[in-house]
GROMACS .gro file of C-alpha atoms in nm:
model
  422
    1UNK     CA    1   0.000   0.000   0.000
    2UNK     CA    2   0.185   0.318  -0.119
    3UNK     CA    3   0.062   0.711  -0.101
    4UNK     CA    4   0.195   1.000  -0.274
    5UNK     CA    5   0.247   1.316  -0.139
    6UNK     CA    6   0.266   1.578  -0.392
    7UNK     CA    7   0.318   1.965  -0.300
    8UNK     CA    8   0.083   2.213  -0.460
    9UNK     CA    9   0.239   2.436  -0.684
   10UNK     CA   10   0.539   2.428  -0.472
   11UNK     CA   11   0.780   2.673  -0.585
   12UNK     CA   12   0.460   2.934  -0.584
   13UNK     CA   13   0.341   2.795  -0.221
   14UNK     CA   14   0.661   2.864  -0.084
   15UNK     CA   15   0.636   3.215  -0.185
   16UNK     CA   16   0.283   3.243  -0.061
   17UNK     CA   17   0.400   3.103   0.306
   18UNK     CA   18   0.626   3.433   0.387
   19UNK     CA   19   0.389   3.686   0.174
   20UNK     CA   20   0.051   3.654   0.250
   21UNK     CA   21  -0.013   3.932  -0.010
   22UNK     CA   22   0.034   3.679  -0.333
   23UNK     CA   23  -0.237   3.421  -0.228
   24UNK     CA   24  -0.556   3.418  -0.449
   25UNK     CA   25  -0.306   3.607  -0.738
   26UNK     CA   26  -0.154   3.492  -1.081
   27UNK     CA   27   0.202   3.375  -0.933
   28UNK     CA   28   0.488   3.294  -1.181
   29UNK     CA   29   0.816   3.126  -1.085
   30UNK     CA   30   1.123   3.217  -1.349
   31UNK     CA   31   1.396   2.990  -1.449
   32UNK     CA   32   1.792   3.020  -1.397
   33UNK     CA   33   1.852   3.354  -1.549
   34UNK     CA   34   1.448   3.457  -1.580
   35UNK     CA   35   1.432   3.287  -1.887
   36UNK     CA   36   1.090   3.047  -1.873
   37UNK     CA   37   0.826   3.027  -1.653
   38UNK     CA   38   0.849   2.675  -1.445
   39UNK     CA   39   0.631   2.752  -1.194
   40UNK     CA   40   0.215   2.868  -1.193
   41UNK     CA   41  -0.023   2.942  -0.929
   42UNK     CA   42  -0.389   2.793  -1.028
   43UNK     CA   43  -0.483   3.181  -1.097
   44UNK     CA   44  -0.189   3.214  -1.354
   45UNK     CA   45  -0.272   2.885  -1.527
   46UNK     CA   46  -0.640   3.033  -1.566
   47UNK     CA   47  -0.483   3.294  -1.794
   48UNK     CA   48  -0.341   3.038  -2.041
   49UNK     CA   49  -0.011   3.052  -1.918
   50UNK     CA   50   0.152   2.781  -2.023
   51UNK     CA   51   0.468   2.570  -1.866
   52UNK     CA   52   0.809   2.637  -1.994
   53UNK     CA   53   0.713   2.921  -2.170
   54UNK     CA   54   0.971   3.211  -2.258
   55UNK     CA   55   0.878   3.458  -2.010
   56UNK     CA   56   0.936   3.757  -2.199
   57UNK     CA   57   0.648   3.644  -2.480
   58UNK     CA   58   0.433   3.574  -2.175
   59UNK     CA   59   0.532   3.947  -1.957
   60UNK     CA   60   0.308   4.189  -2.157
   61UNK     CA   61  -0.031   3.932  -2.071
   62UNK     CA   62   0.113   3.887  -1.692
   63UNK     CA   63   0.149   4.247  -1.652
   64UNK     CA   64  -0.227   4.335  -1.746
   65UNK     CA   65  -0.321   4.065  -1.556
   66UNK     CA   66  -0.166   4.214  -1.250
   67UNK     CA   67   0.062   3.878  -1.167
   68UNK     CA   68   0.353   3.856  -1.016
   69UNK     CA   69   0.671   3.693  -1.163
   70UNK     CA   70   0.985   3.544  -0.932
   71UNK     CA   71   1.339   3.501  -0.969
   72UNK     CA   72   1.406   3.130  -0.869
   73UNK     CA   73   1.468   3.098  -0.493
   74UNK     CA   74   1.667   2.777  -0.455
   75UNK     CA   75   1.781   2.808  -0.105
   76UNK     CA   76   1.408   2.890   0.023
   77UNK     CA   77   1.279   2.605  -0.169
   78UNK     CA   78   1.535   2.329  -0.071
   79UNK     CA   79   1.466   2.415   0.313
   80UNK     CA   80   1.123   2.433   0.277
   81UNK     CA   81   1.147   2.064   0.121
   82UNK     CA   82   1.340   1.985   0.413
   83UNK     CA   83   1.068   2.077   0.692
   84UNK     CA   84   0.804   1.909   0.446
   85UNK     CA   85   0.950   1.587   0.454
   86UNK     CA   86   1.063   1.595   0.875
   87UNK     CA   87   0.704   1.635   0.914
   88UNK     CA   88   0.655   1.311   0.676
   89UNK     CA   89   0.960   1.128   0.839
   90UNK     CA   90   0.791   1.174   1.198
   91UNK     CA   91   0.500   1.046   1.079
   92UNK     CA   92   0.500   0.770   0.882
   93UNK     CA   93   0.765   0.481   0.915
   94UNK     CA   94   0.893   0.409   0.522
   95UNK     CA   95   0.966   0.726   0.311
   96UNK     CA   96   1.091   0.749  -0.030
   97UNK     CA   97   1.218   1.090  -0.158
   98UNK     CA   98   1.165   1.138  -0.490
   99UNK     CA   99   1.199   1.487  -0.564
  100UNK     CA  100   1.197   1.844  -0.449
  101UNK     CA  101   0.799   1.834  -0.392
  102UNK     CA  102   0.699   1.448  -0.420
  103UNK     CA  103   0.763   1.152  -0.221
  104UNK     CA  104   0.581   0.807  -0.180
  105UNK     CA  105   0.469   0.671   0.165
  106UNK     CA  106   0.495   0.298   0.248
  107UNK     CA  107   0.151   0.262   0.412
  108UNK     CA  108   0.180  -0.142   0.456
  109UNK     CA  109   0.116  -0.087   0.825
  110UNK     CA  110  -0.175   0.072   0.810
  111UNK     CA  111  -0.345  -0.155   0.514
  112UNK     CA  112  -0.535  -0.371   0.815
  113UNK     CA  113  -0.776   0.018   0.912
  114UNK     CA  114  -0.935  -0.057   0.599
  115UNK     CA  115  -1.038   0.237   0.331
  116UNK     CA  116  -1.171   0.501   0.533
  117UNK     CA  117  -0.921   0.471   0.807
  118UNK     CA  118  -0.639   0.552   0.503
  119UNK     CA  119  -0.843   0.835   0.414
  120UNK     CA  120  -0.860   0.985   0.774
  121UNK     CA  121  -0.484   0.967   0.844
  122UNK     CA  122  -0.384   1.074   0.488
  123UNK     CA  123  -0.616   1.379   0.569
  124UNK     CA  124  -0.482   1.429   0.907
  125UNK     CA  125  -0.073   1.426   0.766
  126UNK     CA  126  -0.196   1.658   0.501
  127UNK     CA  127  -0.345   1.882   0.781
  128UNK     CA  128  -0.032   1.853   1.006
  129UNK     CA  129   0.230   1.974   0.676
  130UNK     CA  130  -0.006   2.261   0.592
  131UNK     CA  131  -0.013   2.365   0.984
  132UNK     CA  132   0.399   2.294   1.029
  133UNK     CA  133   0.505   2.434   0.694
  134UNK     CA  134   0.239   2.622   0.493
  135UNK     CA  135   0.276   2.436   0.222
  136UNK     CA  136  -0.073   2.266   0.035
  137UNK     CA  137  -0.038   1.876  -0.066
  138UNK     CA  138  -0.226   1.609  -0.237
  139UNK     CA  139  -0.171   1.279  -0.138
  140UNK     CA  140  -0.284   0.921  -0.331
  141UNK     CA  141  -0.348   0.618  -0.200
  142UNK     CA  142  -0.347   0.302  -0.421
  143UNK     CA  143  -0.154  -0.031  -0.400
  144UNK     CA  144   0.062   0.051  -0.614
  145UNK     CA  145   0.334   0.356  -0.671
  146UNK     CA  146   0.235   0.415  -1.043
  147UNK     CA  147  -0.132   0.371  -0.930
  148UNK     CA  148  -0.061   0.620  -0.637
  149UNK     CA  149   0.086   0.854  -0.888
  150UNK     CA  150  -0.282   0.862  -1.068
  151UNK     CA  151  -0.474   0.852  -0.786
  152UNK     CA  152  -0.274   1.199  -0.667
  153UNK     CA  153  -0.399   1.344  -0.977
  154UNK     CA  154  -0.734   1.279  -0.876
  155UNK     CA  155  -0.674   1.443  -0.544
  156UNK     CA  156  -0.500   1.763  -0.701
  157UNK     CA  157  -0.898   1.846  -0.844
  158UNK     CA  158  -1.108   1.671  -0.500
  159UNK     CA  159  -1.232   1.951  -0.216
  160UNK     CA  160  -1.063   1.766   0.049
  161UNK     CA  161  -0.674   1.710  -0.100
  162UNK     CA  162  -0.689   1.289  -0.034
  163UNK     CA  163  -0.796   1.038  -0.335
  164UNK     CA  164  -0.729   0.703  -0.327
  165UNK     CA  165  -0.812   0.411  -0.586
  166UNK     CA  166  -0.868   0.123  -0.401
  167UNK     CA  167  -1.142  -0.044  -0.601
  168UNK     CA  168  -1.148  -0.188  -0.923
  169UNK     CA  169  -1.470   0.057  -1.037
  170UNK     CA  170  -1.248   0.341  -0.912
  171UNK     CA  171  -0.968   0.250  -1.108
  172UNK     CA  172  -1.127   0.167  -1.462
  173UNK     CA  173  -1.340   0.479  -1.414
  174UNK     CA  174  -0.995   0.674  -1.376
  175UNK     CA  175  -0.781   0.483  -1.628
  176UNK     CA  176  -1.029   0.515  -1.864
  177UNK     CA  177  -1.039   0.867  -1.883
  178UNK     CA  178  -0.600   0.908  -1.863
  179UNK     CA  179  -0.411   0.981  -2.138
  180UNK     CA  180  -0.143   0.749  -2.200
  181UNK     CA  181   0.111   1.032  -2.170
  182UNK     CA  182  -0.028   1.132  -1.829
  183UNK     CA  183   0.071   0.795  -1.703
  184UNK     CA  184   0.422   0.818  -1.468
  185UNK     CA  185   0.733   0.714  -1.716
  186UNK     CA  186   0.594   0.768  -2.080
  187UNK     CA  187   0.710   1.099  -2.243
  188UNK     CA  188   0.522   1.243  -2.553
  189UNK     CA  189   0.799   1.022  -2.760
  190UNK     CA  190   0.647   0.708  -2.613
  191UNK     CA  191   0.266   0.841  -2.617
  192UNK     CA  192   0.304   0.848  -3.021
  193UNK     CA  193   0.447   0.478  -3.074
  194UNK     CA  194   0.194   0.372  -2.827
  195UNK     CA  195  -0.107   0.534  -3.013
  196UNK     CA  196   0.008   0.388  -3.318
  197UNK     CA  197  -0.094   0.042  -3.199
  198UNK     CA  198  -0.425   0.182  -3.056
  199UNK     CA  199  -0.298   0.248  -2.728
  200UNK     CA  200  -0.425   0.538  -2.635
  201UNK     CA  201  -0.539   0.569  -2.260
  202UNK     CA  202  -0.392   0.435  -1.934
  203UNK     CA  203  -0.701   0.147  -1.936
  204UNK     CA  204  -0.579   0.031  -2.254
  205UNK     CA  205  -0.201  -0.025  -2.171
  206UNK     CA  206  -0.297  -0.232  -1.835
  207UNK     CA  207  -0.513  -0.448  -2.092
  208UNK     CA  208  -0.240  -0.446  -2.340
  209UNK     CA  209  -0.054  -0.757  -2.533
  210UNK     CA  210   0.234  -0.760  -2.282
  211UNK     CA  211   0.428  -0.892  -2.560
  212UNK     CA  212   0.383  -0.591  -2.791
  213UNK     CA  213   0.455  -0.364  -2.438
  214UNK     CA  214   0.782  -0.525  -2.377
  215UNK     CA  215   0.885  -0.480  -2.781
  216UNK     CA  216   0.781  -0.102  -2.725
  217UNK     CA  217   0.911  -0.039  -2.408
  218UNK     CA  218   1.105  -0.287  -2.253
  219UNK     CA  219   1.078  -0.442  -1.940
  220UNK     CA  220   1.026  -0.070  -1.760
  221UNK     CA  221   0.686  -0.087  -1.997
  222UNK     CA  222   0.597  -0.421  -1.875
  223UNK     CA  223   0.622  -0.317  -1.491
  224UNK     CA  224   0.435   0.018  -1.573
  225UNK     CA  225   0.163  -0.243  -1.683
  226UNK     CA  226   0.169  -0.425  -1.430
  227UNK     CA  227   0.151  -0.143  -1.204
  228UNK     CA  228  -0.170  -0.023  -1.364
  229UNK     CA  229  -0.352  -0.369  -1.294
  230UNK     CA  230  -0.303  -0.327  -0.905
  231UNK     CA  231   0.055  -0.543  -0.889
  232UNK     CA  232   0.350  -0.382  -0.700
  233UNK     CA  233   0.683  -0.446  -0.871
  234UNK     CA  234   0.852  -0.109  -0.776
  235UNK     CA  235   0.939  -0.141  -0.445
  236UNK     CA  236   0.929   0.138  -0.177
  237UNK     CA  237   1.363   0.268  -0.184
  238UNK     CA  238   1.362   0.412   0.161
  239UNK     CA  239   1.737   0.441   0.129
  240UNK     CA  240   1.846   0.576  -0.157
  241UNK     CA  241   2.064   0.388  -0.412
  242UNK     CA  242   2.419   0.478  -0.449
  243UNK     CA  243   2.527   0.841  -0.604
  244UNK     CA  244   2.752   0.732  -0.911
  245UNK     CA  245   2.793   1.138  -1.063
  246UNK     CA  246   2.704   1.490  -1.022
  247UNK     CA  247   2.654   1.792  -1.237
  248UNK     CA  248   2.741   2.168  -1.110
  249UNK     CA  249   2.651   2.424  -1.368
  250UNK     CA  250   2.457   2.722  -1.451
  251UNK     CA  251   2.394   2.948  -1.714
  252UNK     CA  252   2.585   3.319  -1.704
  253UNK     CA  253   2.383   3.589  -1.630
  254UNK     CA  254   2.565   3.775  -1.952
  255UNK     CA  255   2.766   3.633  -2.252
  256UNK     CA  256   3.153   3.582  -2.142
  257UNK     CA  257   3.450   3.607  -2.387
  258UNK     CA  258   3.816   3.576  -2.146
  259UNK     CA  259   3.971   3.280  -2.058
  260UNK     CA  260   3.971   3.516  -1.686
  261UNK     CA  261   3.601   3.503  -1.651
  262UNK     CA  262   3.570   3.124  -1.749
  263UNK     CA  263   3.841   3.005  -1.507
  264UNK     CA  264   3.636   3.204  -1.229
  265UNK     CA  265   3.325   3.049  -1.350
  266UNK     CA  266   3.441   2.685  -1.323
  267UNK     CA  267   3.642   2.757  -1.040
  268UNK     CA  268   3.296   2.842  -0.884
  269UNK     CA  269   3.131   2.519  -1.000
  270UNK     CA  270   3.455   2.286  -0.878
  271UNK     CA  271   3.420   2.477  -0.512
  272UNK     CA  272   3.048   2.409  -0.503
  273UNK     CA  273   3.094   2.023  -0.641
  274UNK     CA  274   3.335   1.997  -0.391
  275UNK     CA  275   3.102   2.102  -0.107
  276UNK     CA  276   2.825   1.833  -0.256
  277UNK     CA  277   3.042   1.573  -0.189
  278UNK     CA  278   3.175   1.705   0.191
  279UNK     CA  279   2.816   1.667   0.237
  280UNK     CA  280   2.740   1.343   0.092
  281UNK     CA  281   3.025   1.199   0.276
  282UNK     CA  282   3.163   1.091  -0.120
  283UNK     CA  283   3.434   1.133  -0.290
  284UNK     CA  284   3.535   1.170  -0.695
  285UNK     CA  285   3.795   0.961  -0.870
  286UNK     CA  286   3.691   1.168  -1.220
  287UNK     CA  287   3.643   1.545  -1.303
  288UNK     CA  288   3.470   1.649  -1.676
  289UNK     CA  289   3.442   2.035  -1.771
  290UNK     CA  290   3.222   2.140  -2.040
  291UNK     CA  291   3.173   2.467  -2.224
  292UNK     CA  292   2.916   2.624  -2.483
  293UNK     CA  293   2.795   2.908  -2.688
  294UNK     CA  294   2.421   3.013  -2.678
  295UNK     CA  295   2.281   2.758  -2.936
  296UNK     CA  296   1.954   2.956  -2.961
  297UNK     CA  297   2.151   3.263  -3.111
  298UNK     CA  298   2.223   3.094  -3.460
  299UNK     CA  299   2.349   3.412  -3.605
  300UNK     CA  300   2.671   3.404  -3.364
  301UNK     CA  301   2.958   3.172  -3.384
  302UNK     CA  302   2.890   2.846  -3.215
  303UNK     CA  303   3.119   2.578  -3.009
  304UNK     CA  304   3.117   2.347  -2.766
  305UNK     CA  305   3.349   2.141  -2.611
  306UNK     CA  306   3.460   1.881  -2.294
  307UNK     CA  307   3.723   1.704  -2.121
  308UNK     CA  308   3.747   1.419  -1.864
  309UNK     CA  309   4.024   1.315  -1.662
  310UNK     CA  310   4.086   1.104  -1.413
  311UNK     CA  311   4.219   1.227  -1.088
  312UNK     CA  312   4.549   1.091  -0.878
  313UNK     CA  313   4.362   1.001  -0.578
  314UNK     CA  314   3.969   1.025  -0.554
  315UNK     CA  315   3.896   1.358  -0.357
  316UNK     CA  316   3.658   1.590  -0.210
  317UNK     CA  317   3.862   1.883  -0.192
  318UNK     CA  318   3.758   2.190  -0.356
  319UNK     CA  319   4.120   2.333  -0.393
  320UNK     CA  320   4.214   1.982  -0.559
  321UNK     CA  321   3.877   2.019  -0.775
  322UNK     CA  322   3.953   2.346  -0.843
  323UNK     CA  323   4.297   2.312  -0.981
  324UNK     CA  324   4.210   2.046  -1.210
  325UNK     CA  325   3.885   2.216  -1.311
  326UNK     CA  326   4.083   2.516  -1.432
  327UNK     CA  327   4.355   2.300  -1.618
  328UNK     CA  328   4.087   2.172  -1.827
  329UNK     CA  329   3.939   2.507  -1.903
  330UNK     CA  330   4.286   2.614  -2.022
  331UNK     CA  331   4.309   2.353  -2.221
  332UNK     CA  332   3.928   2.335  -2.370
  333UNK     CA  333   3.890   2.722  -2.394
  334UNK     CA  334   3.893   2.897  -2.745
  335UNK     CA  335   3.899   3.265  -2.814
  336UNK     CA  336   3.638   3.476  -3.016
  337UNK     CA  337   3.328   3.275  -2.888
  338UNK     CA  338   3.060   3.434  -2.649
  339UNK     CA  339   3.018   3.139  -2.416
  340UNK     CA  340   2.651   3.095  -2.243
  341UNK     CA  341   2.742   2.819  -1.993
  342UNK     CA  342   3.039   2.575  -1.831
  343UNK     CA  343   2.988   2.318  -1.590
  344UNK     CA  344   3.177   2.036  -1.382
  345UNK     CA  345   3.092   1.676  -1.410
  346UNK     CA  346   3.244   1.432  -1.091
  347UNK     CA  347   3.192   1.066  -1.183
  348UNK     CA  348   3.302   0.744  -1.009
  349UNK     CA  349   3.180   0.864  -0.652
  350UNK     CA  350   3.286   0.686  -0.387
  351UNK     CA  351   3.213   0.672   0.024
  352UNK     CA  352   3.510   0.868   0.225
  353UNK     CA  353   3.565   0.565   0.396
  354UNK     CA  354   3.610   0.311   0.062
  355UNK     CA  355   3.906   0.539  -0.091
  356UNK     CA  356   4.131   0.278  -0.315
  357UNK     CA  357   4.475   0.431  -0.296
  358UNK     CA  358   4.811   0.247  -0.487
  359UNK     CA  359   5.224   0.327  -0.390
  360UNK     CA  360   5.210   0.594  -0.630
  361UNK     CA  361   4.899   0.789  -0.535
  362UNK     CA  362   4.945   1.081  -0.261
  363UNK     CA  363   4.821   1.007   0.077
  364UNK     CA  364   4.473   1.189   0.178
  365UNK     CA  365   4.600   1.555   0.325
  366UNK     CA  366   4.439   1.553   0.723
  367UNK     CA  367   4.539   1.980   0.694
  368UNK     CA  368   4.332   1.994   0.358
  369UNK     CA  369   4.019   1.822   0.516
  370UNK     CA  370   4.056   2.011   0.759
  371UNK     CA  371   4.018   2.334   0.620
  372UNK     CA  372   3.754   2.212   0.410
  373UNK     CA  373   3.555   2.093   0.739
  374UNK     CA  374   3.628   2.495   0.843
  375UNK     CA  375   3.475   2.662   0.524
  376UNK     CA  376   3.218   2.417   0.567
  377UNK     CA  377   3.088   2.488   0.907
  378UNK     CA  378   3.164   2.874   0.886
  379UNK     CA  379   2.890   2.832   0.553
  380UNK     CA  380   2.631   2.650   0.692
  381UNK     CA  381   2.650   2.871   1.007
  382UNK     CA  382   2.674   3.246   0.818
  383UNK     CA  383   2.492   3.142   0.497
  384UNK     CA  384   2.675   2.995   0.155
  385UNK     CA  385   2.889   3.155   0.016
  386UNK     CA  386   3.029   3.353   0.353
  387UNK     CA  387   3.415   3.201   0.286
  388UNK     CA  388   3.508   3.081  -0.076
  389UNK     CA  389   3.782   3.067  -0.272
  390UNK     CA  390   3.964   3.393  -0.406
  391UNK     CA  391   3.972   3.188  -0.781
  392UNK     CA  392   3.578   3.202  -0.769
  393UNK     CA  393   3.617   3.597  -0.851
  394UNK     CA  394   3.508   3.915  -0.649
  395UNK     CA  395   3.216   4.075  -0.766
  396UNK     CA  396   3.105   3.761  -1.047
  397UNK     CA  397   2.938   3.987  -1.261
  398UNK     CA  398   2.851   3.615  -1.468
  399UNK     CA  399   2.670   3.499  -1.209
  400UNK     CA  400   2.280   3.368  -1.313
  401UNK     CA  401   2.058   3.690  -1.316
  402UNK     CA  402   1.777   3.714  -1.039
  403UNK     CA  403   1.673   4.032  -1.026
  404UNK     CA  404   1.271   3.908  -0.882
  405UNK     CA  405   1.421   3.678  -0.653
  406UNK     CA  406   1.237   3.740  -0.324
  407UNK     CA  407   1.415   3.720  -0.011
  408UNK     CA  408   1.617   3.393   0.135
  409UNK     CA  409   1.396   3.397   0.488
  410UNK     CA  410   1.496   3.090   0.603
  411UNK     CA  411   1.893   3.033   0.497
  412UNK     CA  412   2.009   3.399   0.494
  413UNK     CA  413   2.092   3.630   0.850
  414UNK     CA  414   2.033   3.920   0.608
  415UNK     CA  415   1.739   3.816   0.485
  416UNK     CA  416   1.510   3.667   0.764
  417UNK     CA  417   1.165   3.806   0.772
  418UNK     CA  418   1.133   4.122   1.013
  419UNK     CA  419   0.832   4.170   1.223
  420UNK     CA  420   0.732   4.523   1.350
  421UNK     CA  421   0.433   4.600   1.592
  422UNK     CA  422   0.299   4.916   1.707
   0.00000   0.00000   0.00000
């Protein structure tokens, strides 16, 4: 027995916890740089607004419309996740994360209350996250995690936040009525070979020829089916597997041209990387840096390029990251291009404590991790970025534009909420 818990229009819902002012108004959220629109409030998706759009083809119809558009606060966000899911954690034995806003409940132990029962304490958690946090859910119940996945969509649109889809009217009365791409795993790409064989709504794939499933979608497709007809074959991953790579990057707030402003850039990403895995408790045996050109300016020269290497001894240490992140900048770099965005890759991840190290690789430096422990504490306690490296640049003019970002009330001394009373 599995439930989803879905947050409402999160990114929008944590905006609306620390100003009151934007509930019952059209609410965007902007991408890195304000570039699309990735988040909606009901009343902006009443005016058509569609998701992913380029916010500056969408600003003239926000604007009459009186709604209000966001910079991206990442930092607010990922805490407010954070309390979302304690509240879940204390509650419920078996949690799964699976993303900023969703996770699935195990609900196993609670099968033997019978329908109603679920309903109650599903309604109850819901009530206890909106009271601790602010933030609106949905939750689904169903036996299985694709079927709880459904039956949250069904809550999204009920008066009371809770659906489940416990029955087998419920269910064909639901699947019936879902498009095939609406169903958890199949993209648009998917939806069109599918329709080609008739396939067409989420009723139809659970009654589907597994044979022709598994020919169009593999084994994944065959499970999804499965799923659908009430049979659990993904299994609740309350721990979660193994982190094998990571990805820091971001797009520049403006075009760059020196080999200066790149190494800064990079030197940024390596620093941050290099936190991610202090935090993880993991360390990286190989570094990648990649580079490109705006692709969506055709009329300007275009390039793109990478590296990989592998590193002497697998690390965690953002001056070791750093060096090596720069060396393959140098060596990746080309002038006359207007470059749009770099990044650092860190594959083969291990624990801290499984390091492999041969005769020729350099002992682990105990002074290096522990100035990396320093930065790391002096962060967390004054707010990120409070000690970095001089190589990440001064004033990093490149840095992702957020001029509508609202404040950081939660992560940021400077910017916690002040209360004044007469």
């Amino acid at each position: 027995m599995f439930a989803l818990v879905d947050c409402n229009c999160f990114y929008v819902s944590c905006e609306r916890v620390f100003n009151p002012s934007l509930e019952g108004k059209p609410v965007v959220v902007l991408s890195n740089n304000d570039g699309c629109i990735v988040a909606r409030s009901p009343e902006a998706k009443a005016l058509g607004i569609p998701m992913g759009a380029l916010y500056h083809k969408y600003k003239s119809v926000l604007q009459n419309a009186g709604a209000i558009a966001l910079s991206s606060n990442y930092e607010l966000y990922g805490d407010m996740s954070h309390r979302v899911y304690d509240v879940l954690f204390a509650s419920v034995p078996e949690v799964e994360i699976y993303s900023i806003d969703e996770c699935f409940l195990d609900l196993s132990g609670f099968a033997h209350l019978g329908t109603d029962k679920l309903i109650e304490l599903c309604a109850k958690l819901r009530e206890k996250v909106l009271k601790w946090t602010g933030i609106p859910t949905g939750i689904g119940i169903a036996t299985t995690k694709v079927l709880s996945k459904v039956a949250n969509r069904v809550a999204k649109k009920s008066v009371s936040g809770v659906a489940e889809l416990l029955t087998d009217e419920l269910r064909d009365r639901v699947l019936n009525n879902l498009e095939i791409e609406d169903i958890w795993g199949i993209n648009r790409r998917l939806g069109v070979r599918l329709r080609s064989h008739g396939i067409a709504t989420a009723a139809q794939l659970r009654d589907a020829n597994e044979a022709l499933i598994k020919q169009i979608m593999g084994i994944v497709g065959v499970r999804i089916k499965h799923e659908l007809r009430g049979l659990s074959c993904l299994p609740l991953e309350a721990i979660a597997p193994p982190q094998k790579n990571m990805i820091c990057s971001r797009s520049f707030g403006q075009p760059l041209t020196t080999l200066a402003q790149m190494h800064e850039a990079i030197a940024h990403h390596a620093a941050g990387a290099g936190a991610k895995l202090r935090h993880r408790k993991l360390r990286a045996s190989i570094l990648g840096v990649f580079l490109t050109t705006n692709r969506f300016k055709p009329n300007e020269l275009q390039y793109s390029n990478s590296v990989t290497v592998s590193l002497p001894t697998a690390t965690n240490s953002s001056q070791i990251l750093i060096r090596y992140a720069k060396l393959c900048m140098t060596s990746i770099f080309r002038e006359g291009f207007s470059y749009k965005k770099c990044g650092v890759s860190l594959n083969d991840l291990s624990s801290v404590d499984a390091v492999q190290l041969d005769l020729l690789s350099p002992a682990v430096d105990s002074l290096d991790e522990r100035l990396m422990s320093v930065i790391d504490r002096l962060n967390r306690r004054y707010g990120s970025g409070t000690i970095r490296f001089a190589s990440e640049g001064m004033r990093q003019e490149w840095r992702m534009r957020s001029d509508l970002r609202s404040p950081r009330y939660t992560s940021c001394w400077d910017e916690l909420l002040m209360v004044k009373a007469n």
